[in-house]
Amino acid sequence: MPRSYRVPVTEADRIRAGLALHLVAACTGVSAEQMAGTDRLPPPACRARWLAFYLAHVAYGWPLERVGHAYGVNRATVAGACRWAEDARDRPALDALLDRLEDFTRTLLGDAPVVLPR
């Protein structure tokens, strides 16, 4: 059986991908652990995970391929998730949620990282 293809991902990208998952989890009630599952996800977890993909793409300015690498999925999966999220923005409540998440993420991570003393 062929081994799955994995691209090395920086620790910074893993942290930011995790942040997007946890922010979506906090706003939707779907746990980050449930969204991060590798098996087929139930619809609420799947949609929440798609929101995290979209948030990483839009708020971080990552190309679809980078989002895919950070979450361990292919670019086509991320593209489909982003198309779904864009279409879902027709719902005012979801559009407002995504606006808040994008603004919060950009505000939180806008400056250079703080270097902690040793």
mmCIF file of the C-alpha atoms, coordinates in Angstrom:
data_MODEL
# 
_entry.id   MODEL 
# 
loop_
_atom_site.group_PDB 
_atom_site.id 
_atom_site.type_symbol 
_atom_site.label_atom_id 
_atom_site.label_alt_id 
_atom_site.label_comp_id 
_atom_site.label_asym_id 
_atom_site.label_entity_id 
_atom_site.label_seq_id 
_atom_site.pdbx_PDB_ins_code 
_atom_site.Cartn_x 
_atom_site.Cartn_y 
_atom_site.Cartn_z 
_atom_site.occupancy 
_atom_site.B_iso_or_equiv 
_atom_site.pdbx_formal_charge 
_atom_site.auth_seq_id 
_atom_site.auth_comp_id 
_atom_site.auth_asym_id 
_atom_site.auth_atom_id 
_atom_site.pdbx_PDB_model_num 
ATOM 1   C CA . MET A 1 1   ? 0.000   0.000  0.000  1.00 0.00 ? 1   MET A CA 1 
ATOM 2   C CA . PRO A 1 2   ? 1.449   3.419  -0.925 1.00 0.00 ? 2   PRO A CA 1 
ATOM 3   C CA . ARG A 1 3   ? 2.387   5.772  1.864  1.00 0.00 ? 3   ARG A CA 1 
ATOM 4   C CA . SER A 1 4   ? 0.502   9.027  2.114  1.00 0.00 ? 4   SER A CA 1 
ATOM 5   C CA . TYR A 1 5   ? 2.296   12.123 0.874  1.00 0.00 ? 5   TYR A CA 1 
ATOM 6   C CA . ARG A 1 6   ? 3.112   14.610 3.625  1.00 0.00 ? 6   ARG A CA 1 
ATOM 7   C CA . VAL A 1 7   ? 4.799   17.975 3.266  1.00 0.00 ? 7   VAL A CA 1 
ATOM 8   C CA . PRO A 1 8   ? 6.841   19.307 6.187  1.00 0.00 ? 8   PRO A CA 1 
ATOM 9   C CA . VAL A 1 9   ? 4.921   22.098 7.915  1.00 0.00 ? 9   VAL A CA 1 
ATOM 10  C CA . THR A 1 10  ? 6.517   24.726 10.143 1.00 0.00 ? 10  THR A CA 1 
ATOM 11  C CA . GLU A 1 11  ? 5.626   24.867 13.810 1.00 0.00 ? 11  GLU A CA 1 
ATOM 12  C CA . ALA A 1 12  ? 4.310   28.416 13.280 1.00 0.00 ? 12  ALA A CA 1 
ATOM 13  C CA . ASP A 1 13  ? 1.873   27.156 10.630 1.00 0.00 ? 13  ASP A CA 1 
ATOM 14  C CA . ARG A 1 14  ? 0.725   24.322 12.899 1.00 0.00 ? 14  ARG A CA 1 
ATOM 15  C CA . ILE A 1 15  ? 0.082   26.798 15.712 1.00 0.00 ? 15  ILE A CA 1 
ATOM 16  C CA . ARG A 1 16  ? -1.895  29.139 13.463 1.00 0.00 ? 16  ARG A CA 1 
ATOM 17  C CA . ALA A 1 17  ? -3.895  26.264 11.974 1.00 0.00 ? 17  ALA A CA 1 
ATOM 18  C CA . GLY A 1 18  ? -4.703  25.118 15.518 1.00 0.00 ? 18  GLY A CA 1 
ATOM 19  C CA . LEU A 1 19  ? -5.737  28.645 16.469 1.00 0.00 ? 19  LEU A CA 1 
ATOM 20  C CA . ALA A 1 20  ? -8.210  28.781 13.581 1.00 0.00 ? 20  ALA A CA 1 
ATOM 21  C CA . LEU A 1 21  ? -9.652  25.401 14.626 1.00 0.00 ? 21  LEU A CA 1 
ATOM 22  C CA . HIS A 1 22  ? -10.026 26.502 18.253 1.00 0.00 ? 22  HIS A CA 1 
ATOM 23  C CA . LEU A 1 23  ? -11.584 29.856 17.352 1.00 0.00 ? 23  LEU A CA 1 
ATOM 24  C CA . VAL A 1 24  ? -14.166 28.126 15.177 1.00 0.00 ? 24  VAL A CA 1 
ATOM 25  C CA . ALA A 1 25  ? -14.715 25.561 17.954 1.00 0.00 ? 25  ALA A CA 1 
ATOM 26  C CA . ALA A 1 26  ? -15.354 28.327 20.491 1.00 0.00 ? 26  ALA A CA 1 
ATOM 27  C CA . CYS A 1 27  ? -17.940 29.939 18.200 1.00 0.00 ? 27  CYS A CA 1 
ATOM 28  C CA . THR A 1 28  ? -19.717 26.808 16.943 1.00 0.00 ? 28  THR A CA 1 
ATOM 29  C CA . GLY A 1 29  ? -19.576 24.413 19.884 1.00 0.00 ? 29  GLY A CA 1 
ATOM 30  C CA . VAL A 1 30  ? -17.887 21.741 17.744 1.00 0.00 ? 30  VAL A CA 1 
ATOM 31  C CA . SER A 1 31  ? -14.682 20.639 19.470 1.00 0.00 ? 31  SER A CA 1 
ATOM 32  C CA . ALA A 1 32  ? -11.343 21.111 17.737 1.00 0.00 ? 32  ALA A CA 1 
ATOM 33  C CA . GLU A 1 33  ? -10.598 17.443 18.410 1.00 0.00 ? 33  GLU A CA 1 
ATOM 34  C CA . GLN A 1 34  ? -13.733 16.423 16.539 1.00 0.00 ? 34  GLN A CA 1 
ATOM 35  C CA . MET A 1 35  ? -12.814 18.702 13.610 1.00 0.00 ? 35  MET A CA 1 
ATOM 36  C CA . ALA A 1 36  ? -9.281  17.309 13.495 1.00 0.00 ? 36  ALA A CA 1 
ATOM 37  C CA . GLY A 1 37  ? -10.417 13.709 13.095 1.00 0.00 ? 37  GLY A CA 1 
ATOM 38  C CA . THR A 1 38  ? -9.054  11.724 10.168 1.00 0.00 ? 38  THR A CA 1 
ATOM 39  C CA . ASP A 1 39  ? -12.170 9.602  9.623  1.00 0.00 ? 39  ASP A CA 1 
ATOM 40  C CA . ARG A 1 40  ? -15.308 10.773 7.874  1.00 0.00 ? 40  ARG A CA 1 
ATOM 41  C CA . LEU A 1 41  ? -16.691 13.638 9.950  1.00 0.00 ? 41  LEU A CA 1 
ATOM 42  C CA . PRO A 1 42  ? -20.335 14.217 10.858 1.00 0.00 ? 42  PRO A CA 1 
ATOM 43  C CA . PRO A 1 43  ? -21.806 17.201 8.962  1.00 0.00 ? 43  PRO A CA 1 
ATOM 44  C CA . PRO A 1 44  ? -21.514 19.786 11.788 1.00 0.00 ? 44  PRO A CA 1 
ATOM 45  C CA . ALA A 1 45  ? -17.845 18.928 12.375 1.00 0.00 ? 45  ALA A CA 1 
ATOM 46  C CA . CYS A 1 46  ? -17.170 18.922 8.650  1.00 0.00 ? 46  CYS A CA 1 
ATOM 47  C CA . ARG A 1 47  ? -18.719 22.374 8.158  1.00 0.00 ? 47  ARG A CA 1 
ATOM 48  C CA . ALA A 1 48  ? -16.882 23.758 11.188 1.00 0.00 ? 48  ALA A CA 1 
ATOM 49  C CA . ARG A 1 49  ? -13.590 22.409 9.841  1.00 0.00 ? 49  ARG A CA 1 
ATOM 50  C CA . TRP A 1 50  ? -14.334 24.038 6.497  1.00 0.00 ? 50  TRP A CA 1 
ATOM 51  C CA . LEU A 1 51  ? -14.785 27.340 8.325  1.00 0.00 ? 51  LEU A CA 1 
ATOM 52  C CA . ALA A 1 52  ? -11.346 26.884 9.899  1.00 0.00 ? 52  ALA A CA 1 
ATOM 53  C CA . PHE A 1 53  ? -9.824  26.226 6.451  1.00 0.00 ? 53  PHE A CA 1 
ATOM 54  C CA . TYR A 1 54  ? -11.516 29.356 5.131  1.00 0.00 ? 54  TYR A CA 1 
ATOM 55  C CA . LEU A 1 55  ? -10.391 31.423 8.123  1.00 0.00 ? 55  LEU A CA 1 
ATOM 56  C CA . ALA A 1 56  ? -6.772  30.329 7.626  1.00 0.00 ? 56  ALA A CA 1 
ATOM 57  C CA . HIS A 1 57  ? -6.974  31.170 3.926  1.00 0.00 ? 57  HIS A CA 1 
ATOM 58  C CA . VAL A 1 58  ? -8.552  34.603 4.371  1.00 0.00 ? 58  VAL A CA 1 
ATOM 59  C CA . ALA A 1 59  ? -7.211  35.881 7.700  1.00 0.00 ? 59  ALA A CA 1 
ATOM 60  C CA . TYR A 1 60  ? -3.647  34.605 7.272  1.00 0.00 ? 60  TYR A CA 1 
ATOM 61  C CA . GLY A 1 61  ? -3.538  35.199 3.531  1.00 0.00 ? 61  GLY A CA 1 
ATOM 62  C CA . TRP A 1 62  ? -2.346  31.643 2.966  1.00 0.00 ? 62  TRP A CA 1 
ATOM 63  C CA . PRO A 1 63  ? -2.665  30.102 -0.487 1.00 0.00 ? 63  PRO A CA 1 
ATOM 64  C CA . LEU A 1 64  ? -4.928  27.047 -0.662 1.00 0.00 ? 64  LEU A CA 1 
ATOM 65  C CA . GLU A 1 65  ? -1.963  24.697 -0.904 1.00 0.00 ? 65  GLU A CA 1 
ATOM 66  C CA . ARG A 1 66  ? -0.440  26.033 2.321  1.00 0.00 ? 66  ARG A CA 1 
ATOM 67  C CA . VAL A 1 67  ? -3.767  25.644 4.133  1.00 0.00 ? 67  VAL A CA 1 
ATOM 68  C CA . GLY A 1 68  ? -3.937  22.066 2.872  1.00 0.00 ? 68  GLY A CA 1 
ATOM 69  C CA . HIS A 1 69  ? -0.432  21.308 4.088  1.00 0.00 ? 69  HIS A CA 1 
ATOM 70  C CA . ALA A 1 70  ? -1.131  22.801 7.524  1.00 0.00 ? 70  ALA A CA 1 
ATOM 71  C CA . TYR A 1 71  ? -4.272  20.675 7.952  1.00 0.00 ? 71  TYR A CA 1 
ATOM 72  C CA . GLY A 1 72  ? -3.007  17.549 6.195  1.00 0.00 ? 72  GLY A CA 1 
ATOM 73  C CA . VAL A 1 73  ? -5.512  17.679 3.334  1.00 0.00 ? 73  VAL A CA 1 
ATOM 74  C CA . ASN A 1 74  ? -5.144  18.354 -0.369 1.00 0.00 ? 74  ASN A CA 1 
ATOM 75  C CA . ARG A 1 75  ? -5.646  21.696 -2.075 1.00 0.00 ? 75  ARG A CA 1 
ATOM 76  C CA . ALA A 1 76  ? -8.860  20.559 -3.783 1.00 0.00 ? 76  ALA A CA 1 
ATOM 77  C CA . THR A 1 77  ? -10.431 19.823 -0.384 1.00 0.00 ? 77  THR A CA 1 
ATOM 78  C CA . VAL A 1 78  ? -9.510  23.308 0.816  1.00 0.00 ? 78  VAL A CA 1 
ATOM 79  C CA . ALA A 1 79  ? -10.832 24.876 -2.398 1.00 0.00 ? 79  ALA A CA 1 
ATOM 80  C CA . GLY A 1 80  ? -14.173 23.114 -1.943 1.00 0.00 ? 80  GLY A CA 1 
ATOM 81  C CA . ALA A 1 81  ? -14.338 24.241 1.681  1.00 0.00 ? 81  ALA A CA 1 
ATOM 82  C CA . CYS A 1 82  ? -13.628 27.842 0.718  1.00 0.00 ? 82  CYS A CA 1 
ATOM 83  C CA . ARG A 1 83  ? -16.289 27.758 -2.009 1.00 0.00 ? 83  ARG A CA 1 
ATOM 84  C CA . TRP A 1 84  ? -18.785 26.425 0.535  1.00 0.00 ? 84  TRP A CA 1 
ATOM 85  C CA . ALA A 1 85  ? -17.821 29.143 3.046  1.00 0.00 ? 85  ALA A CA 1 
ATOM 86  C CA . GLU A 1 86  ? -18.168 31.897 0.435  1.00 0.00 ? 86  GLU A CA 1 
ATOM 87  C CA . ASP A 1 87  ? -21.611 30.602 -0.529 1.00 0.00 ? 87  ASP A CA 1 
ATOM 88  C CA . ALA A 1 88  ? -22.569 30.247 3.146  1.00 0.00 ? 88  ALA A CA 1 
ATOM 89  C CA . ARG A 1 89  ? -21.772 33.931 3.682  1.00 0.00 ? 89  ARG A CA 1 
ATOM 90  C CA . ASP A 1 90  ? -25.173 34.620 2.127  1.00 0.00 ? 90  ASP A CA 1 
ATOM 91  C CA . ARG A 1 91  ? -26.541 33.787 5.592  1.00 0.00 ? 91  ARG A CA 1 
ATOM 92  C CA . PRO A 1 92  ? -26.243 36.990 7.665  1.00 0.00 ? 92  PRO A CA 1 
ATOM 93  C CA . ALA A 1 93  ? -25.391 35.217 10.940 1.00 0.00 ? 93  ALA A CA 1 
ATOM 94  C CA . LEU A 1 94  ? -22.581 33.191 9.369  1.00 0.00 ? 94  LEU A CA 1 
ATOM 95  C CA . ASP A 1 95  ? -21.289 36.221 7.476  1.00 0.00 ? 95  ASP A CA 1 
ATOM 96  C CA . ALA A 1 96  ? -21.155 38.218 10.722 1.00 0.00 ? 96  ALA A CA 1 
ATOM 97  C CA . LEU A 1 97  ? -19.374 35.346 12.493 1.00 0.00 ? 97  LEU A CA 1 
ATOM 98  C CA . LEU A 1 98  ? -16.728 35.094 9.773  1.00 0.00 ? 98  LEU A CA 1 
ATOM 99  C CA . ASP A 1 99  ? -16.226 38.878 9.794  1.00 0.00 ? 99  ASP A CA 1 
ATOM 100 C CA . ARG A 1 100 ? -15.665 38.796 13.567 1.00 0.00 ? 100 ARG A CA 1 
ATOM 101 C CA . LEU A 1 101 ? -13.289 35.832 13.345 1.00 0.00 ? 101 LEU A CA 1 
ATOM 102 C CA . GLU A 1 102 ? -11.275 37.444 10.550 1.00 0.00 ? 102 GLU A CA 1 
ATOM 103 C CA . ASP A 1 103 ? -11.037 40.782 12.388 1.00 0.00 ? 103 ASP A CA 1 
ATOM 104 C CA . PHE A 1 104 ? -10.099 39.117 15.676 1.00 0.00 ? 104 PHE A CA 1 
ATOM 105 C CA . THR A 1 105 ? -7.448  36.934 14.062 1.00 0.00 ? 105 THR A CA 1 
ATOM 106 C CA . ARG A 1 106 ? -5.872  39.819 12.159 1.00 0.00 ? 106 ARG A CA 1 
ATOM 107 C CA . THR A 1 107 ? -5.881  42.011 15.273 1.00 0.00 ? 107 THR A CA 1 
ATOM 108 C CA . LEU A 1 108 ? -4.403  39.285 17.453 1.00 0.00 ? 108 LEU A CA 1 
ATOM 109 C CA . LEU A 1 109 ? -1.639  38.312 15.030 1.00 0.00 ? 109 LEU A CA 1 
ATOM 110 C CA . GLY A 1 110 ? -1.111  41.653 13.307 1.00 0.00 ? 110 GLY A CA 1 
ATOM 111 C CA . ASP A 1 111 ? 2.224   42.544 14.866 1.00 0.00 ? 111 ASP A CA 1 
ATOM 112 C CA . ALA A 1 112 ? 5.464   40.618 15.036 1.00 0.00 ? 112 ALA A CA 1 
ATOM 113 C CA . PRO A 1 113 ? 5.516   37.801 17.591 1.00 0.00 ? 113 PRO A CA 1 
ATOM 114 C CA . VAL A 1 114 ? 6.634   38.686 21.094 1.00 0.00 ? 114 VAL A CA 1 
ATOM 115 C CA . VAL A 1 115 ? 9.975   37.215 22.082 1.00 0.00 ? 115 VAL A CA 1 
ATOM 116 C CA . LEU A 1 116 ? 9.708   35.917 25.625 1.00 0.00 ? 116 LEU A CA 1 
ATOM 117 C CA . PRO A 1 117 ? 12.651  36.275 28.021 1.00 0.00 ? 117 PRO A CA 1 
ATOM 118 C CA . ARG A 1 118 ? 14.565  33.149 28.941 1.00 0.00 ? 118 ARG A CA 1 
# 
